[in-house]
mmCIF file of C-alpha atoms and ligand atoms in Angstrom:
data_model
loop_
_atom_site.group_PDB
_atom_site.id
_atom_site.type_symbol
_atom_site.label_atom_id
_atom_site.label_comp_id
_atom_site.label_asym_id
_atom_site.label_seq_id
_atom_site.Cartn_x
_atom_site.Cartn_y
_atom_site.Cartn_z
ATOM 1 C CA MET A 119 139.931 -133.818 137.847
ATOM 2 C CA SER A 120 137.202 -131.378 137.662
ATOM 3 C CA LEU A 121 140.136 -129.630 136.133
ATOM 4 C CA THR A 122 142.147 -130.185 133.196
ATOM 5 C CA PHE A 123 144.935 -127.992 131.282
ATOM 6 C CA GLN A 124 145.985 -129.346 128.518
ATOM 7 C CA VAL A 125 148.866 -127.760 126.008
ATOM 8 C CA ARG A 126 148.515 -128.528 123.010
ATOM 9 C CA ARG A 127 150.849 -125.605 120.249
ATOM 10 C CA THR A 128 153.280 -121.980 121.538
ATOM 11 C CA ALA A 129 154.109 -119.479 119.380
ATOM 12 C CA GLY A 130 156.530 -117.426 120.901
ATOM 13 C CA ASN A 131 155.243 -116.815 124.738
ATOM 14 C CA GLY A 132 151.203 -117.534 123.666
ATOM 15 C CA ARG A 133 149.678 -120.558 124.414
ATOM 16 C CA ARG A 134 147.120 -122.971 122.913
ATOM 17 C CA ALA A 135 145.433 -125.288 124.865
ATOM 18 C CA THR A 136 141.283 -127.144 126.300
ATOM 19 C CA LEU A 137 141.168 -126.298 129.203
ATOM 20 C CA THR A 138 137.922 -128.874 130.805
ATOM 21 C CA LEU A 139 135.798 -127.956 133.175
ATOM 22 C CA PRO A 140 132.738 -129.564 135.216
ATOM 23 C CA HIS A 141 130.420 -128.513 131.682
ATOM 24 C CA GLY A 142 132.684 -129.441 128.993
ATOM 25 C CA ALA A 143 136.147 -127.847 126.923
ATOM 26 C CA VAL A 144 136.611 -124.150 126.284
ATOM 27 C CA GLU A 145 140.129 -124.029 123.124
ATOM 28 C CA THR A 146 142.145 -121.446 125.556
ATOM 29 C CA PRO A 147 142.713 -118.108 124.383
ATOM 30 C CA VAL A 148 139.134 -117.404 125.032
ATOM 31 C CA PHE A 149 136.671 -114.936 125.611
ATOM 32 C CA MET A 150 134.150 -115.176 128.401
ATOM 33 C CA PRO A 151 131.292 -112.872 127.889
ATOM 34 C CA VAL A 152 129.752 -111.355 130.465
ATOM 35 C CA GLY A 153 126.434 -112.462 132.300
ATOM 36 C CA THR A 154 126.273 -110.050 134.976
ATOM 37 C CA GLN A 155 122.304 -111.414 136.353
ATOM 38 C CA ALA A 156 122.240 -114.671 134.515
ATOM 39 C CA THR A 157 121.979 -113.258 131.361
ATOM 40 C CA VAL A 158 124.119 -111.880 128.683
ATOM 41 C CA LYS A 159 122.524 -108.590 128.195
ATOM 42 C CA ALA A 160 120.075 -109.433 124.797
ATOM 43 C CA VAL A 161 120.950 -112.595 123.735
ATOM 44 C CA PRO A 162 119.451 -115.476 123.614
ATOM 45 C CA GLN A 163 121.483 -118.637 125.331
ATOM 46 C CA GLN A 164 120.748 -120.977 121.848
ATOM 47 C CA LEU A 165 122.013 -118.040 120.098
ATOM 48 C CA LEU A 166 125.364 -118.207 122.203
ATOM 49 C CA GLU A 167 125.271 -121.459 121.484
ATOM 50 C CA ALA A 168 125.359 -120.821 117.910
ATOM 51 C CA LEU A 169 127.859 -118.264 118.738
ATOM 52 C CA ASP A 170 130.469 -121.970 119.576
ATOM 53 C CA VAL A 171 129.820 -120.087 123.469
ATOM 54 C CA GLY A 172 131.388 -122.375 125.871
ATOM 55 C CA ILE A 173 131.989 -120.388 128.971
ATOM 56 C CA LEU A 174 130.213 -117.106 130.529
ATOM 57 C CA LEU A 175 130.721 -115.273 133.456
ATOM 58 C CA GLY A 176 128.599 -114.994 135.925
ATOM 59 C CA ASN A 177 128.453 -111.184 138.616
ATOM 60 C CA THR A 178 128.220 -113.069 142.162
ATOM 61 C CA TYR A 179 127.156 -110.453 143.861
ATOM 62 C CA HIS A 180 123.765 -109.621 141.477
ATOM 63 C CA LEU A 181 123.080 -113.142 141.619
ATOM 64 C CA TYR A 182 123.374 -113.155 145.205
ATOM 65 C CA LEU A 183 121.494 -108.980 145.128
ATOM 66 C CA ARG A 184 118.735 -110.849 142.852
ATOM 67 C CA PRO A 185 116.993 -113.711 142.468
ATOM 68 C CA GLY A 186 119.516 -115.410 145.918
ATOM 69 C CA HIS A 187 121.873 -117.310 145.840
ATOM 70 C CA GLU A 188 119.339 -119.601 147.947
ATOM 71 C CA ALA A 189 116.294 -119.581 144.943
ATOM 72 C CA ILE A 190 119.797 -120.748 143.242
ATOM 73 C CA ARG A 191 120.302 -123.499 144.232
ATOM 74 C CA ARG A 192 117.061 -124.475 144.884
ATOM 75 C CA MET A 193 116.375 -124.432 142.010
ATOM 76 C CA GLY A 194 119.878 -126.669 140.702
ATOM 77 C CA GLY A 195 122.081 -123.935 140.788
ATOM 78 C CA LEU A 196 122.642 -121.421 137.679
ATOM 79 C CA HIS A 197 123.327 -123.300 134.432
ATOM 80 C CA ARG A 198 119.417 -125.055 134.715
ATOM 81 C CA PHE A 199 118.463 -121.505 136.190
ATOM 82 C CA MET A 200 119.995 -119.664 133.172
ATOM 83 C CA SER A 201 119.549 -123.681 131.329
ATOM 84 C CA TRP A 202 123.493 -123.203 130.278
ATOM 85 C CA ASN A 203 124.752 -126.459 129.846
ATOM 86 C CA ARG A 204 128.666 -124.886 129.220
ATOM 87 C CA ALA A 205 130.139 -123.221 131.570
ATOM 88 C CA ILE A 206 130.134 -120.898 133.660
ATOM 89 C CA LEU A 207 133.080 -118.740 135.095
ATOM 90 C CA THR A 208 132.268 -116.295 138.252
ATOM 91 C CA ASP A 209 133.953 -113.767 139.904
ATOM 92 C CA SER A 210 133.465 -113.235 143.443
ATOM 93 C CA GLY A 211 131.658 -109.757 144.049
ATOM 94 C CA GLY A 212 134.216 -108.205 145.966
ATOM 95 C CA PHE A 213 134.451 -105.433 142.983
ATOM 96 C CA GLN A 214 131.265 -104.459 142.222
ATOM 97 C CA VAL A 215 130.446 -104.828 145.865
ATOM 98 C CA PHE A 216 134.563 -101.919 145.689
ATOM 99 C CA SER A 217 132.969 -100.318 143.196
ATOM 100 C CA LEU A 218 130.158 -99.285 145.507
ATOM 101 C CA SER A 219 132.534 -96.520 147.080
ATOM 102 C CA GLU A 220 129.809 -94.496 148.818
ATOM 103 C CA LEU A 221 127.622 -97.855 150.513
ATOM 104 C CA ARG A 222 130.133 -100.351 151.801
ATOM 105 C CA LYS A 223 133.105 -100.559 155.570
ATOM 106 C CA VAL A 224 135.943 -103.195 154.391
ATOM 107 C CA THR A 225 137.330 -105.156 157.459
ATOM 108 C CA GLU A 226 140.041 -107.369 157.875
ATOM 109 C CA GLU A 227 136.482 -110.095 158.353
ATOM 110 C CA GLY A 228 135.054 -108.209 155.381
ATOM 111 C CA VAL A 229 133.134 -105.440 153.460
ATOM 112 C CA SER A 230 129.963 -104.130 154.663
ATOM 113 C CA PHE A 231 127.800 -103.081 151.415
ATOM 114 C CA ARG A 232 124.178 -102.314 151.599
ATOM 115 C CA SER A 233 122.284 -102.925 147.735
ATOM 116 C CA HIS A 234 122.467 -101.198 145.095
ATOM 117 C CA ILE A 235 118.412 -101.933 144.724
ATOM 118 C CA ASP A 236 116.905 -101.255 147.748
ATOM 119 C CA GLY A 237 119.998 -99.828 150.524
ATOM 120 C CA SER A 238 119.101 -103.053 152.383
ATOM 121 C CA SER A 239 123.176 -103.680 154.368
ATOM 122 C CA HIS A 240 125.126 -107.606 153.583
ATOM 123 C CA PHE A 241 128.024 -108.494 154.601
ATOM 124 C CA PHE A 242 130.586 -109.607 152.678
ATOM 125 C CA SER A 243 133.994 -112.018 153.301
ATOM 126 C CA PRO A 244 136.487 -114.767 151.418
ATOM 127 C CA GLU A 245 133.691 -117.408 153.784
ATOM 128 C CA ARG A 246 130.932 -115.515 152.877
ATOM 129 C CA SER A 247 132.319 -115.264 148.626
ATOM 130 C CA MET A 248 132.594 -119.369 148.400
ATOM 131 C CA ASP A 249 129.243 -119.895 150.062
ATOM 132 C CA VAL A 250 127.614 -117.890 147.326
ATOM 133 C CA GLN A 251 129.673 -118.784 144.625
ATOM 134 C CA ILE A 252 129.298 -123.161 145.178
ATOM 135 C CA ALA A 253 125.493 -122.134 145.635
ATOM 136 C CA LEU A 254 125.336 -120.682 141.914
ATOM 137 C CA GLY A 255 127.319 -123.642 140.977
ATOM 138 C CA SER A 256 130.194 -122.141 138.847
ATOM 139 C CA ASP A 257 132.796 -124.334 137.340
ATOM 140 C CA ILE A 258 135.271 -121.638 138.876
ATOM 141 C CA ALA A 259 135.051 -119.605 141.332
ATOM 142 C CA MET A 260 136.752 -116.263 142.210
ATOM 143 C CA ALA A 261 139.215 -115.804 145.495
ATOM 144 C CA PHE A 262 137.228 -113.581 147.426
ATOM 145 C CA ASP A 263 139.531 -110.076 146.442
ATOM 146 C CA GLU A 264 140.151 -107.225 147.139
ATOM 147 C CA CYS A 265 140.932 -105.035 143.690
ATOM 148 C CA THR A 266 143.453 -102.139 144.867
ATOM 149 C CA GLU A 267 141.680 -98.669 142.962
ATOM 150 C CA TYR A 268 144.017 -96.282 140.564
ATOM 151 C CA PRO A 269 145.623 -94.918 141.365
ATOM 152 C CA ALA A 270 147.216 -96.290 144.619
ATOM 153 C CA ASP A 271 150.101 -94.695 146.482
ATOM 154 C CA ARG A 272 152.467 -98.214 147.511
ATOM 155 C CA ALA A 273 152.214 -97.991 151.022
ATOM 156 C CA ARG A 274 148.234 -98.770 150.210
ATOM 157 C CA ALA A 275 148.822 -101.410 147.538
ATOM 158 C CA ARG A 276 151.494 -103.343 149.113
ATOM 159 C CA ALA A 277 148.332 -103.325 151.800
ATOM 160 C CA SER A 278 145.901 -103.901 149.933
ATOM 161 C CA LEU A 279 148.154 -106.937 148.570
ATOM 162 C CA ASP A 280 148.230 -108.324 151.880
ATOM 163 C CA MET A 281 145.092 -107.862 152.822
ATOM 164 C CA THR A 282 143.996 -109.626 149.480
ATOM 165 C CA LEU A 283 146.802 -112.563 150.347
ATOM 166 C CA ARG A 284 144.360 -113.024 153.514
ATOM 167 C CA TRP A 285 142.314 -113.617 152.132
ATOM 168 C CA ALA A 286 142.833 -116.352 148.884
ATOM 169 C CA LYS A 287 143.916 -117.600 152.013
ATOM 170 C CA ARG A 288 141.050 -117.656 153.979
ATOM 171 C CA SER A 289 138.955 -118.333 150.139
ATOM 172 C CA ARG A 290 140.530 -122.048 149.468
ATOM 173 C CA ASP A 291 140.266 -123.598 152.930
ATOM 174 C CA HIS A 292 136.533 -122.730 152.672
ATOM 175 C CA PHE A 293 135.785 -123.576 149.630
ATOM 176 C CA GLU A 294 137.303 -126.852 150.419
ATOM 177 C CA LYS A 295 135.803 -127.769 153.244
ATOM 178 C CA GLN A 296 132.520 -126.788 151.327
ATOM 179 C CA LYS A 297 133.045 -127.518 147.108
ATOM 180 C CA SER A 298 130.946 -131.602 147.352
ATOM 181 C CA SER A 299 127.733 -128.612 148.465
ATOM 182 C CA VAL A 300 127.897 -127.488 144.707
ATOM 183 C CA PRO A 301 124.268 -128.705 143.323
ATOM 184 C CA TRP A 302 124.789 -129.761 140.434
ATOM 185 C CA GLY A 303 123.480 -133.662 141.001
ATOM 186 C CA GLU A 304 119.694 -132.624 141.512
ATOM 187 C CA ARG A 305 118.429 -133.612 137.134
ATOM 188 C CA SER A 306 114.995 -131.759 135.947
ATOM 189 C CA ALA A 307 112.371 -133.099 136.061
ATOM 190 C CA PHE A 308 110.954 -131.406 133.063
ATOM 191 C CA SER A 309 112.693 -132.734 130.509
ATOM 192 C CA ALA A 310 111.820 -130.523 127.508
ATOM 193 C CA GLN A 311 114.073 -128.068 128.693
ATOM 194 C CA ARG A 312 117.964 -127.623 127.933
ATOM 195 C CA SER A 313 119.041 -128.066 130.858
ATOM 196 C CA GLU A 314 120.332 -131.376 132.300
ATOM 197 C CA ASN A 315 123.099 -131.249 133.825
ATOM 198 C CA THR A 316 126.006 -132.586 132.255
ATOM 199 C CA ALA A 317 128.896 -132.651 135.053
ATOM 200 C CA GLU A 318 129.312 -135.875 136.098
ATOM 201 C CA GLU A 319 129.420 -136.878 139.640
ATOM 202 C CA GLY A 320 132.453 -136.394 142.062
ATOM 203 C CA GLN A 321 132.846 -133.379 139.456
ATOM 204 C CA THR A 322 133.158 -130.332 142.351
ATOM 205 C CA PRO A 323 134.164 -126.415 142.083
ATOM 206 C CA ASN A 324 137.495 -125.290 141.057
ATOM 207 C CA LEU A 325 138.874 -121.604 142.059
ATOM 208 C CA PHE A 326 141.299 -119.482 141.284
ATOM 209 C CA GLY A 327 143.681 -116.661 142.623
ATOM 210 C CA ILE A 328 143.947 -113.960 141.962
ATOM 211 C CA VAL A 329 146.950 -111.624 141.714
ATOM 212 C CA GLN A 330 146.882 -107.846 142.560
ATOM 213 C CA GLY A 331 149.691 -105.158 143.983
ATOM 214 C CA GLY A 332 148.263 -102.026 142.030
ATOM 215 C CA MET A 333 150.492 -100.887 139.005
ATOM 216 C CA PHE A 334 153.964 -102.067 141.439
ATOM 217 C CA ALA A 335 156.074 -104.603 139.159
ATOM 218 C CA ASP A 336 157.636 -105.824 142.542
ATOM 219 C CA LEU A 337 154.576 -106.327 144.391
ATOM 220 C CA ARG A 338 152.455 -107.957 141.453
ATOM 221 C CA ARG A 339 155.922 -110.263 140.932
ATOM 222 C CA GLU A 340 155.618 -110.898 145.432
ATOM 223 C CA SER A 341 151.644 -110.787 145.353
ATOM 224 C CA ALA A 342 152.344 -113.537 142.542
ATOM 225 C CA GLU A 343 154.909 -116.347 143.882
ATOM 226 C CA ARG A 344 152.682 -115.845 148.570
ATOM 227 C CA LEU A 345 149.735 -116.757 145.701
ATOM 228 C CA VAL A 346 151.428 -119.376 143.091
ATOM 229 C CA GLU A 347 152.342 -121.220 147.556
ATOM 230 C CA MET A 348 149.176 -122.498 147.492
ATOM 231 C CA ASP A 349 148.923 -124.116 145.419
ATOM 232 C CA PHE A 350 145.245 -122.707 142.892
ATOM 233 C CA PRO A 351 144.068 -124.716 139.695
ATOM 234 C CA GLY A 352 144.492 -121.948 137.533
ATOM 235 C CA TYR A 353 145.189 -117.560 138.315
ATOM 236 C CA ALA A 354 143.703 -114.700 137.551
ATOM 237 C CA ILE A 355 146.494 -111.269 137.505
ATOM 238 C CA GLY A 356 142.559 -108.782 138.958
ATOM 239 C CA GLY A 357 143.067 -104.725 139.166
ATOM 240 C CA LEU A 358 144.110 -103.970 135.922
ATOM 241 C CA SER A 359 141.547 -101.999 133.414
ATOM 242 C CA VAL A 360 140.474 -99.540 136.047
ATOM 243 C CA GLY A 361 142.076 -96.341 135.008
ATOM 244 C CA GLU A 362 145.385 -97.636 134.702
ATOM 245 C CA PRO A 363 147.200 -96.269 130.885
ATOM 246 C CA ARG A 364 147.565 -99.467 128.054
ATOM 247 C CA GLU A 365 150.948 -99.445 129.064
ATOM 248 C CA LEU A 366 150.628 -99.635 132.283
ATOM 249 C CA THR A 367 148.303 -102.750 132.125
ATOM 250 C CA ARG A 368 150.883 -104.246 129.497
ATOM 251 C CA GLU A 369 153.189 -104.092 131.653
ATOM 252 C CA MET A 370 151.080 -105.591 135.043
ATOM 253 C CA ILE A 371 151.224 -108.189 132.870
ATOM 254 C CA ALA A 372 154.208 -109.100 130.986
ATOM 255 C CA THR A 373 156.133 -108.626 134.923
ATOM 256 C CA THR A 374 153.482 -111.395 136.474
ATOM 257 C CA LEU A 375 152.495 -114.671 133.637
ATOM 258 C CA PRO A 376 156.373 -115.938 134.244
ATOM 259 C CA LEU A 377 155.814 -116.337 137.558
ATOM 260 C CA LEU A 378 152.612 -117.898 136.873
ATOM 261 C CA PRO A 379 153.031 -122.128 136.321
ATOM 262 C CA VAL A 380 153.387 -122.840 132.765
ATOM 263 C CA ASP A 381 150.531 -125.426 132.907
ATOM 264 C CA LYS A 382 148.171 -123.961 134.573
ATOM 265 C CA PRO A 383 145.378 -121.347 133.359
ATOM 266 C CA ARG A 384 145.801 -117.771 133.469
ATOM 267 C CA TYR A 385 143.280 -115.836 133.238
ATOM 268 C CA VAL A 386 143.745 -111.389 133.090
ATOM 269 C CA MET A 387 140.287 -110.034 134.394
ATOM 270 C CA GLY A 388 138.374 -107.376 132.459
ATOM 271 C CA VAL A 389 140.494 -106.439 129.295
ATOM 272 C CA GLY A 390 139.804 -105.549 126.761
ATOM 273 C CA TYR A 391 139.671 -104.179 123.117
ATOM 274 C CA PRO A 392 139.360 -106.231 120.313
ATOM 275 C CA ASP A 393 143.402 -105.650 119.317
ATOM 276 C CA GLU A 394 144.172 -105.632 123.418
ATOM 277 C CA ILE A 395 142.252 -108.963 124.256
ATOM 278 C CA ALA A 396 144.421 -110.617 121.249
ATOM 279 C CA GLU A 397 147.779 -108.659 121.622
ATOM 280 C CA TYR A 398 147.214 -110.280 125.958
ATOM 281 C CA ALA A 399 146.629 -114.231 124.492
ATOM 282 C CA ARG A 400 150.067 -113.380 122.202
ATOM 283 C CA MET A 401 151.697 -113.036 124.957
ATOM 284 C CA GLY A 402 150.499 -116.129 127.046
ATOM 285 C CA VAL A 403 146.871 -114.597 128.403
ATOM 286 C CA ASP A 404 144.759 -118.083 128.585
ATOM 287 C CA MET A 405 141.214 -116.541 129.577
ATOM 288 C CA MET A 406 139.427 -113.329 129.339
ATOM 289 C CA ASP A 407 136.377 -111.303 129.820
ATOM 290 C CA CYS A 408 135.535 -107.716 128.836
ATOM 291 C CA VAL A 409 131.771 -106.209 129.134
ATOM 292 C CA LEU A 410 133.137 -104.362 126.127
ATOM 293 C CA PRO A 411 131.434 -105.596 123.542
ATOM 294 C CA THR A 412 128.328 -106.501 124.797
ATOM 295 C CA ARG A 413 128.259 -102.906 126.560
ATOM 296 C CA ALA A 414 128.942 -100.652 123.990
ATOM 297 C CA ALA A 415 126.848 -102.427 121.462
ATOM 298 C CA ARG A 416 123.858 -101.501 122.826
ATOM 299 C CA HIS A 417 124.909 -98.136 123.410
ATOM 300 C CA GLY A 418 125.625 -98.942 119.087
ATOM 301 C CA LEU A 419 128.971 -98.811 118.724
ATOM 302 C CA LEU A 420 130.226 -101.788 116.623
ATOM 303 C CA PHE A 421 133.953 -103.764 116.373
ATOM 304 C CA THR A 422 135.263 -104.315 112.625
ATOM 305 C CA SER A 423 137.438 -105.479 111.000
ATOM 306 C CA GLU A 424 137.994 -102.002 109.321
ATOM 307 C CA GLY A 425 137.812 -100.119 113.826
ATOM 308 C CA ARG A 426 135.122 -98.231 115.611
ATOM 309 C CA LEU A 427 131.681 -98.180 113.789
ATOM 310 C CA ASN A 428 128.941 -95.671 115.200
ATOM 311 C CA ILE A 429 126.022 -97.307 113.940
ATOM 312 C CA LYS A 430 124.277 -94.278 114.835
ATOM 313 C CA ASN A 431 125.581 -92.025 112.346
ATOM 314 C CA ARG A 432 123.670 -89.973 110.165
ATOM 315 C CA GLN A 433 125.985 -91.616 107.241
ATOM 316 C CA PHE A 434 124.224 -94.714 107.476
ATOM 317 C CA ALA A 435 120.742 -93.903 106.910
ATOM 318 C CA GLU A 436 121.218 -95.435 103.048
ATOM 319 C CA ASP A 437 124.419 -97.780 103.546
ATOM 320 C CA GLN A 438 123.355 -101.256 101.443
ATOM 321 C CA GLY A 439 126.683 -103.268 102.836
ATOM 322 C CA PRO A 440 126.947 -104.982 106.227
ATOM 323 C CA ALA A 441 128.548 -104.195 109.419
ATOM 324 C CA ASP A 442 132.022 -105.520 108.832
ATOM 325 C CA PRO A 443 132.098 -106.562 105.502
ATOM 326 C CA ALA A 444 134.790 -108.725 106.314
ATOM 327 C CA CYS A 445 132.612 -110.831 109.732
ATOM 328 C CA ASN A 446 130.931 -114.089 107.832
ATOM 329 C CA CYS A 447 128.479 -113.245 111.795
ATOM 330 C CA MET A 448 124.885 -114.079 111.854
ATOM 331 C CA VAL A 449 123.627 -110.128 111.701
ATOM 332 C CA CYS A 450 126.723 -109.156 108.736
ATOM 333 C CA ARG A 451 124.769 -112.347 106.468
ATOM 334 C CA ARG A 452 121.693 -110.595 106.634
ATOM 335 C CA TYR A 453 121.465 -107.341 107.906
ATOM 336 C CA SER A 454 122.940 -103.272 106.303
ATOM 337 C CA ARG A 455 123.967 -100.764 108.213
ATOM 338 C CA ALA A 456 120.757 -99.223 107.333
ATOM 339 C CA TYR A 457 118.811 -101.135 108.708
ATOM 340 C CA LEU A 458 121.057 -101.286 112.161
ATOM 341 C CA ARG A 459 120.831 -97.276 112.364
ATOM 342 C CA HIS A 460 117.100 -97.116 111.775
ATOM 343 C CA LEU A 461 116.182 -100.078 114.497
ATOM 344 C CA MET A 462 118.772 -98.345 117.070
ATOM 345 C CA ALA A 463 117.095 -94.408 115.923
ATOM 346 C CA ALA A 464 113.137 -96.096 116.300
ATOM 347 C CA GLN A 465 114.966 -96.934 119.782
ATOM 348 C CA GLU A 466 113.336 -101.206 118.807
ATOM 349 C CA PRO A 467 114.703 -103.309 121.336
ATOM 350 C CA LEU A 468 116.733 -105.683 118.256
ATOM 351 C CA SER A 469 118.959 -102.844 117.495
ATOM 352 C CA ALA A 470 121.048 -104.274 121.098
ATOM 353 C CA VAL A 471 119.834 -108.378 119.982
ATOM 354 C CA LEU A 472 121.935 -108.253 116.487
ATOM 355 C CA ASN A 473 124.306 -105.601 117.793
ATOM 356 C CA THR A 474 125.845 -107.602 121.190
ATOM 357 C CA LEU A 475 125.869 -110.576 118.632
ATOM 358 C CA HIS A 476 127.397 -108.827 116.054
ATOM 359 C CA ASN A 477 130.606 -107.501 118.532
ATOM 360 C CA LEU A 478 130.976 -111.129 120.871
ATOM 361 C CA ALA A 479 130.771 -112.982 116.489
ATOM 362 C CA PHE A 480 133.523 -110.188 116.615
ATOM 363 C CA TYR A 481 135.971 -111.099 119.705
ATOM 364 C CA LEU A 482 134.751 -114.509 119.613
ATOM 365 C CA GLU A 483 136.769 -114.511 116.120
ATOM 366 C CA THR A 484 139.062 -112.320 117.586
ATOM 367 C CA MET A 485 140.409 -115.396 119.461
ATOM 368 C CA ARG A 486 139.728 -117.580 117.124
ATOM 369 C CA LYS A 487 141.909 -116.250 114.610
ATOM 370 C CA VAL A 488 144.428 -116.040 117.301
ATOM 371 C CA ARG A 489 144.485 -119.674 118.527
ATOM 372 C CA GLU A 490 144.991 -120.095 115.012
ATOM 373 C CA GLU A 491 147.956 -118.882 115.107
ATOM 374 C CA MET A 492 149.075 -120.407 117.575
ATOM 375 C CA ALA A 493 147.697 -124.265 116.132
ATOM 376 C CA GLY A 494 149.613 -123.476 112.157
ATOM 377 C CA GLU A 495 146.694 -125.008 110.649
ATOM 378 C CA PRO A 496 142.899 -124.844 110.158
ATOM 379 C CA ILE A 497 140.384 -124.921 112.794
ATOM 380 C CA ALA A 498 137.988 -125.308 111.441
ATOM 381 C CA ASN A 499 134.993 -122.470 112.366
ATOM 382 C CA SER A 500 131.640 -124.240 113.798
ATOM 383 C CA GLN A 501 129.310 -120.349 113.045
HETATM 384 ZN ZN1 ZN B 833 129.123 -109.407 112.176
#
């Protein structure tokens, strides 16, 4: 089996489970840090391991453009290329391509777009996205979807969801034919490198389908029902956190979740603030990702048990306390707010490293607490 999902405990609508993938097992609900360009910005892989990150997200669009998916395939896949032996999920590239509003053209066949790096012309289709994700060798690939913009009227959301369903079928058909060509079998000749591939022979990547439907509850329901008929090993809820009010995000998640199979992982893409990810996990979401903790960190915004803290503030200039007194992360155990503020003011690269480490630790700890709450018993903190 290339994916198993064992629900261990439930609490209300939430559940605690073990998701086992070719590159390791992950306890859910889980937060997945975003590693856009084969790196979680500012954080070396060994520190991600020290934080107990079990699964990372990679961005297909960025890796396709640079260094190129065929180059990564030749180097044994993304795991070996970036020396990360734990699980990786890749997005389909659709979200980034659709964000290039001035640079793209959408047809039934796929999307033509220009590179944001050098303006060169490219084409992504469901088949192309599957080929790229298989070359990268992710544990979980995502179906190529159209992320419906916000606001979108009903006719637009309807047309978009219909195309996403046709693309889901094309994605699945192509993926099933090609998935065994994943570059996992190759072993590194350089044994000092921590990049031996742990996937067992015969294992293959997994493909998740994506629910769309804009902000219309009935369209979300229809999208979910038709997608479930295609029988994916897991399902994502996409097209959220695109500018809509938070209440609407919550409503769309609440509407969709009961229609997705209880014995398969459910992933909400691109959310959110710490209190949101905790809330969605309690509603029954198993997986989430967001650039917020890493991006905000580089701008000096720290998430803490006392709320958000802007480390650039003058008030911290001589503050000897940790970023978050309740946090036990490697940054809070060692460095003061005054030092973090100084690094930021002096534009030292270490500023991004330490701020990101704390924010990721805070997000991961938020999920660990939710899991613990569901377990009804303490879980060993591996930090
Ligand atoms: Zn901390």
